Short mmCIF file of C-alpha atoms in Angstrom, two decimals:
data_model
loop_
_atom_site.label_atom_id
_atom_site.label_comp_id
_atom_site.label_asym_id
_atom_site.label_seq_id
_atom_site.Cartn_x
_atom_site.Cartn_y
_atom_site.Cartn_z
CA UNK C 10 -7.98 -45.15 86.52
CA UNK C 11 -6.14 -43.28 84.47
CA UNK C 12 -7.92 -41.06 81.65
CA UNK C 13 -11.44 -43.92 81.16
CA UNK C 14 -14.25 -42.42 82.10
CA UNK C 15 -15.89 -43.45 85.51
CA UNK C 16 -18.28 -46.16 86.50
CA UNK C 17 -21.22 -45.33 89.06
CA UNK C 18 -19.71 -48.65 90.74
CA UNK C 19 -16.21 -47.00 90.65
CA UNK C 20 -14.79 -46.28 94.33
CA UNK C 21 -14.16 -42.63 95.27
CA UNK C 22 -10.98 -41.34 96.23
CA UNK C 23 -12.27 -41.23 99.76
CA UNK C 24 -13.73 -44.65 99.23
CA UNK C 25 -10.41 -46.13 98.19
CA UNK C 26 -8.68 -44.27 101.33
CA UNK C 27 -10.68 -47.01 103.48
CA UNK C 28 -10.09 -50.16 100.87
CA UNK C 29 -6.42 -49.07 99.44
CA UNK C 30 -4.12 -49.30 102.75
CA UNK C 31 -5.62 -53.17 103.62
CA UNK C 32 -4.74 -53.83 99.99
CA UNK C 33 -1.35 -52.27 99.79
CA UNK C 34 -0.29 -54.28 103.14
CA UNK C 35 -1.44 -57.47 101.91
CA UNK C 36 0.41 -56.61 98.35
CA UNK C 37 3.51 -55.60 100.16
CA UNK C 38 3.43 -58.99 102.08
CA UNK C 39 2.94 -60.68 98.91
CA UNK C 40 5.90 -59.26 97.65
CA UNK C 41 7.87 -60.24 100.22
CA UNK C 42 7.27 -63.86 100.50
CA UNK C 43 7.54 -63.85 96.15
CA UNK C 44 10.48 -65.67 94.47
CA UNK C 45 10.06 -63.53 91.60
CA UNK C 46 9.43 -60.23 93.59
CA UNK C 47 6.89 -59.39 90.90
CA UNK C 48 4.08 -57.08 92.13
CA UNK C 49 1.86 -57.85 89.45
CA UNK C 50 0.69 -55.22 86.35
CA UNK C 51 -2.82 -54.24 86.98
CA UNK C 52 -3.52 -51.60 89.98
CA UNK C 53 -5.63 -53.16 92.96
CA UNK C 54 -8.15 -50.15 93.04
CA UNK C 55 -9.04 -51.16 89.21
CA UNK C 56 -9.28 -54.51 90.49
CA UNK C 57 -11.47 -53.68 92.94
CA UNK C 58 -13.65 -51.39 90.76
CA UNK C 59 -13.96 -54.29 87.81
CA UNK C 60 -15.13 -56.61 90.93
CA UNK C 61 -17.60 -53.82 92.22
CA UNK C 62 -18.89 -53.07 88.58
CA UNK C 63 -19.62 -57.22 88.12
CA UNK C 64 -21.07 -57.22 91.60
CA UNK C 65 -23.45 -54.43 90.44
CA UNK C 66 -24.23 -55.05 86.96
CA UNK C 67 -24.10 -58.82 87.17
CA UNK C 68 -22.27 -59.34 83.65
CA UNK C 69 -20.74 -62.30 82.82
CA UNK C 70 -16.68 -62.17 83.04
CA UNK C 71 -16.55 -62.30 79.33
CA UNK C 72 -18.41 -59.12 79.08
CA UNK C 73 -16.35 -56.98 81.79
CA UNK C 74 -15.89 -53.58 79.72
CA UNK C 75 -12.17 -53.24 78.06
CA UNK C 76 -11.13 -50.30 80.19
CA UNK C 77 -11.42 -52.41 83.10
CA UNK C 78 -8.61 -55.18 83.94
CA UNK C 79 -9.33 -58.33 82.11
CA UNK C 80 -11.40 -61.57 83.20
CA UNK C 81 -7.93 -63.26 83.92
CA UNK C 82 -6.44 -60.67 86.16
CA UNK C 83 -9.87 -60.03 88.04
CA UNK C 84 -10.73 -63.41 88.68
CA UNK C 85 -7.12 -64.07 89.66
CA UNK C 86 -7.62 -61.37 92.38
CA UNK C 87 -11.07 -62.60 93.15
CA UNK C 88 -10.21 -66.06 93.79
CA UNK C 89 -7.16 -65.00 95.75
CA UNK C 90 -8.69 -62.86 98.21
CA UNK C 91 -11.44 -65.44 98.44
CA UNK C 92 -9.36 -68.30 99.36
CA UNK C 93 -6.85 -66.24 101.73
CA UNK C 94 -9.50 -64.34 103.51
CA UNK C 95 -8.70 -61.19 102.64
CA UNK C 96 -12.26 -60.10 101.22
CA UNK C 97 -13.18 -61.14 105.26
CA UNK C 98 -10.81 -59.21 106.52
CA UNK C 99 -11.59 -56.03 104.87
CA UNK C 100 -15.16 -56.56 105.22
CA UNK C 101 -14.62 -56.78 108.95
CA UNK C 102 -12.07 -54.11 109.66
CA UNK C 103 -14.51 -51.46 107.56
CA UNK C 104 -17.92 -53.03 109.73
CA UNK C 105 -15.67 -51.90 112.98
CA UNK C 106 -15.23 -48.52 111.41
CA UNK C 107 -18.79 -48.08 110.44
CA UNK C 108 -20.25 -49.22 114.07
CA UNK C 109 -17.89 -47.27 115.34
CA UNK C 110 -18.97 -44.12 113.80
CA UNK C 111 -22.28 -44.22 115.21
CA UNK C 112 -21.08 -44.36 118.83
CA UNK C 113 -21.00 -48.24 118.95
CA UNK C 114 -18.76 -50.86 119.92
CA UNK C 115 -16.47 -52.62 117.30
CA UNK C 116 -18.56 -55.62 117.90
CA UNK C 117 -22.27 -56.10 118.29
CA UNK C 118 -23.74 -58.09 121.39
CA UNK C 119 -26.99 -59.08 119.07
CA UNK C 120 -27.72 -60.59 115.67
CA UNK C 121 -30.48 -61.26 113.62
CA UNK C 122 -30.62 -64.37 111.38
CA UNK C 123 -32.59 -64.99 108.15
CA UNK C 124 -32.31 -67.00 105.04
CA UNK C 125 -33.02 -66.47 101.22
CA UNK C 126 -33.68 -68.88 98.28
CA UNK C 127 -32.13 -68.14 95.31
CA UNK C 128 -32.34 -69.71 91.83
CA UNK C 129 -29.69 -71.25 90.56
CA UNK C 130 -28.42 -70.55 86.51
CA UNK C 131 -28.23 -73.37 84.51
CA UNK C 132 -24.60 -74.07 84.57
CA UNK C 133 -24.38 -73.88 88.22
CA UNK C 134 -23.63 -77.68 89.56
CA UNK C 135 -26.22 -79.61 90.46
CA UNK C 136 -24.23 -81.26 93.40
CA UNK C 137 -24.25 -77.81 95.16
CA UNK C 138 -27.75 -76.88 94.66
CA UNK C 139 -31.41 -78.33 95.70
CA UNK C 140 -34.72 -77.44 95.78
CA UNK C 141 -36.64 -75.53 98.85
CA UNK C 142 -39.67 -77.19 98.94
CA UNK C 143 -41.57 -74.61 100.85
CA UNK C 144 -40.62 -71.78 98.82
CA UNK C 145 -40.54 -74.16 95.31
CA UNK C 146 -37.43 -72.73 94.42
CA UNK C 147 -34.55 -74.71 92.92
CA UNK C 148 -31.29 -73.39 93.73
CA UNK C 149 -29.40 -72.24 96.77
CA UNK C 150 -29.97 -70.95 100.16
CA UNK C 151 -28.29 -67.68 101.46
CA UNK C 152 -28.41 -67.33 104.81
CA UNK C 153 -27.08 -64.41 107.10
CA UNK C 154 -26.64 -62.87 110.42
CA UNK C 155 -26.41 -59.00 110.31
CA UNK C 156 -26.20 -56.64 113.65
CA UNK C 157 -28.73 -54.11 114.42
CA UNK C 158 -27.42 -51.48 112.03
CA UNK C 159 -28.02 -54.13 109.28
CA UNK C 160 -23.99 -54.79 109.31
CA UNK C 161 -23.28 -58.36 108.09
CA UNK C 162 -21.78 -60.42 110.31
CA UNK C 163 -21.57 -63.97 109.03
CA UNK C 164 -22.61 -65.39 105.55
CA UNK C 165 -23.47 -69.34 104.97
CA UNK C 166 -24.27 -70.48 101.12
CA UNK C 167 -25.89 -73.79 100.97
CA UNK C 168 -27.98 -75.60 98.30
CA UNK C 169 -31.84 -74.79 98.74
CA UNK C 170 -33.09 -77.87 100.30
CA UNK C 171 -30.73 -77.25 103.27
CA UNK C 172 -33.11 -76.45 106.06
CA UNK C 173 -33.15 -73.29 107.98
CA UNK C 174 -32.06 -74.97 111.47
CA UNK C 175 -28.95 -76.12 109.86
CA UNK C 176 -28.14 -72.74 108.16
CA UNK C 177 -28.90 -71.62 111.39
CA UNK C 178 -26.16 -73.48 113.33
CA UNK C 179 -23.61 -72.84 110.89
CA UNK C 180 -24.24 -69.10 111.25
CA UNK C 181 -24.11 -69.00 115.09
CA UNK C 182 -20.95 -71.07 115.02
CA UNK C 183 -19.40 -68.41 112.54
CA UNK C 184 -20.52 -65.55 114.75
CA UNK C 185 -19.16 -66.85 117.78
CA UNK C 186 -15.82 -67.72 115.69
CA UNK C 187 -15.70 -63.93 114.45
CA UNK C 188 -17.77 -61.92 117.16
CA UNK C 189 -17.72 -63.74 120.37
CA UNK C 190 -19.04 -60.48 122.41
CA UNK C 191 -22.86 -62.04 120.76
CA UNK C 192 -24.98 -63.19 123.60
CA UNK C 193 -28.24 -62.54 121.55
CA UNK C 194 -30.06 -63.86 118.45
CA UNK C 195 -33.24 -63.22 116.64
CA UNK C 196 -34.99 -65.61 114.56
CA UNK C 197 -38.27 -66.00 112.36
CA UNK C 198 -40.10 -69.33 113.00
CA UNK C 199 -38.74 -71.35 110.24
CA UNK C 200 -35.82 -71.56 112.82
CA UNK C 201 -36.78 -74.23 115.03
CA UNK C 202 -35.86 -75.54 118.73
CA UNK C 203 -32.49 -76.91 117.66
CA UNK C 204 -31.04 -73.73 116.66
CA UNK C 205 -32.20 -72.48 120.41
CA UNK C 206 -30.41 -75.52 122.09
CA UNK C 207 -27.25 -74.69 120.12
CA UNK C 208 -27.41 -71.13 120.92
CA UNK C 209 -27.58 -72.22 124.66
CA UNK C 210 -24.37 -74.48 124.12
CA UNK C 211 -22.72 -71.38 122.57
CA UNK C 212 -23.86 -68.77 125.57
CA UNK C 213 -26.31 -67.00 122.70
CA UNK C 214 -30.10 -66.79 123.51
CA UNK C 215 -31.65 -67.15 120.72
CA UNK C 216 -35.66 -65.71 120.68
CA UNK C 217 -37.96 -66.64 117.92
CA UNK C 218 -39.81 -63.64 116.57
CA UNK C 219 -43.16 -64.80 115.06
CA UNK C 220 -45.40 -62.93 112.64
CA UNK C 221 -48.69 -61.23 113.90
CA UNK C 222 -51.88 -62.62 111.62
CA UNK C 223 -53.91 -60.10 113.25
CA UNK C 224 -52.73 -57.05 111.07
CA UNK C 225 -54.01 -57.02 107.75
CA UNK C 226 -51.33 -56.35 105.17
CA UNK C 227 -47.44 -56.27 105.22
CA UNK C 228 -46.37 -55.35 108.79
CA UNK C 229 -42.82 -55.06 109.49
CA UNK C 230 -41.77 -57.39 112.20
CA UNK C 231 -39.48 -55.57 115.23
CA UNK C 232 -35.70 -57.13 114.98
CA UNK C 233 -36.41 -59.21 112.12
CA UNK C 234 -36.89 -56.43 109.48
CA UNK C 235 -33.40 -55.22 110.07
CA UNK C 236 -32.13 -58.46 108.04
CA UNK C 237 -35.15 -58.21 105.64
CA UNK C 238 -33.70 -54.67 105.14
CA UNK C 239 -29.88 -55.97 104.15
CA UNK C 240 -31.29 -58.34 102.01
CA UNK C 241 -32.66 -55.73 99.93
CA UNK C 242 -29.85 -53.52 99.64
CA UNK C 243 -27.64 -56.67 98.59
CA UNK C 244 -30.40 -57.67 95.69
CA UNK C 245 -29.51 -54.27 94.41
CA UNK C 246 -26.04 -55.61 93.49
CA UNK C 247 -27.06 -57.94 90.45
CA UNK C 248 -24.95 -60.51 90.72
CA UNK C 249 -26.58 -61.53 93.92
CA UNK C 250 -29.97 -61.78 92.58
CA UNK C 251 -29.54 -65.15 90.86
CA UNK C 252 -26.94 -67.56 92.00
CA UNK C 253 -24.41 -67.69 88.96
CA UNK C 254 -20.96 -69.09 90.79
CA UNK C 255 -19.79 -72.55 90.48
CA UNK C 256 -18.45 -72.65 94.13
CA UNK C 257 -20.58 -71.58 97.28
CA UNK C 258 -17.49 -70.27 98.44
CA UNK C 259 -17.69 -67.18 95.75
CA UNK C 260 -21.11 -66.90 96.46
CA UNK C 261 -20.39 -66.04 100.03
CA UNK C 262 -17.32 -63.66 98.59
CA UNK C 263 -19.73 -61.87 96.16
CA UNK C 264 -21.72 -61.09 99.48
CA UNK C 265 -18.99 -59.95 101.30
CA UNK C 266 -18.05 -57.51 98.31
CA UNK C 267 -21.47 -56.02 98.04
CA UNK C 268 -21.68 -55.49 101.90
CA UNK C 269 -18.43 -53.84 101.84
CA UNK C 270 -19.72 -51.76 99.21
CA UNK C 271 -22.42 -50.75 101.13
CA UNK C 272 -20.32 -49.93 104.07
CA UNK C 273 -17.70 -48.09 102.54
CA UNK C 274 -20.89 -45.40 101.32
CA UNK C 275 -22.30 -45.70 104.56
CA UNK C 276 -18.75 -44.36 105.79
CA UNK C 277 -18.44 -41.98 103.23
CA UNK C 278 -21.97 -40.31 103.12
CA UNK C 279 -22.04 -41.43 99.13
CA UNK C 280 -24.52 -43.28 97.18
CA UNK C 281 -24.27 -45.35 94.04
CA UNK C 282 -27.39 -44.66 91.03
CA UNK C 283 -29.47 -47.23 90.76
CA UNK C 284 -31.18 -47.87 87.45
CA UNK C 285 -33.94 -45.84 88.03
CA UNK C 286 -31.89 -42.89 88.24
CA UNK C 287 -31.80 -40.56 84.89
#
């Protein structure tokens, strides 16, 4: 960070001790295979700070503060980590640490699935967007699979016109690929029997948890409410409040980085002030 004033979204020394070793190992491997042997001119901690800042504030690439690495460097690493899976590896390893910290096993045995339709900005390619007829939202749909602690297990981003069932099937495939210990999944009534059949093939018991219409007002639904909480915490990262990314893969990476920021705060017992804080 040098002598610059700290932003609220910057990683603390304690948080960097969790993320830094993974990126330093990644950097050492890159240098080992590089023809030129150059390590890069920017501190990886500052690159992470720039990604976290943009995620939290929702600013455009060109509007990154001048005391953070420029767009060219930040986007270079963001895209590189997106394409080689580094963002997923860091997220999943930290998630395992968060589970172990509270006495859970590294990998969960159950997940909760849900989707959220997000409006797209006008520059997002029409070929990767659609309209959710039920919610009357034009844009993309973000599907999440989370564990009982509210930690993200899998992310899928599609056009909003894609059915919940199709997204649920892709989520279960990702869950099995990353956490084969999962044997149970809870979903809402938007997911149909096809998902349950696909889950049975994968060895996952899919249970549809329906809403009760007997009680007036808002009533948190057992099991399902966990994923709603996760959506709420992710939306504090304003880059996720609207679909700005040209590629769905970038949206997935944004979600993983937002979740990583939440996990390191959980592991270190810290918080990032919201706009409501004076």
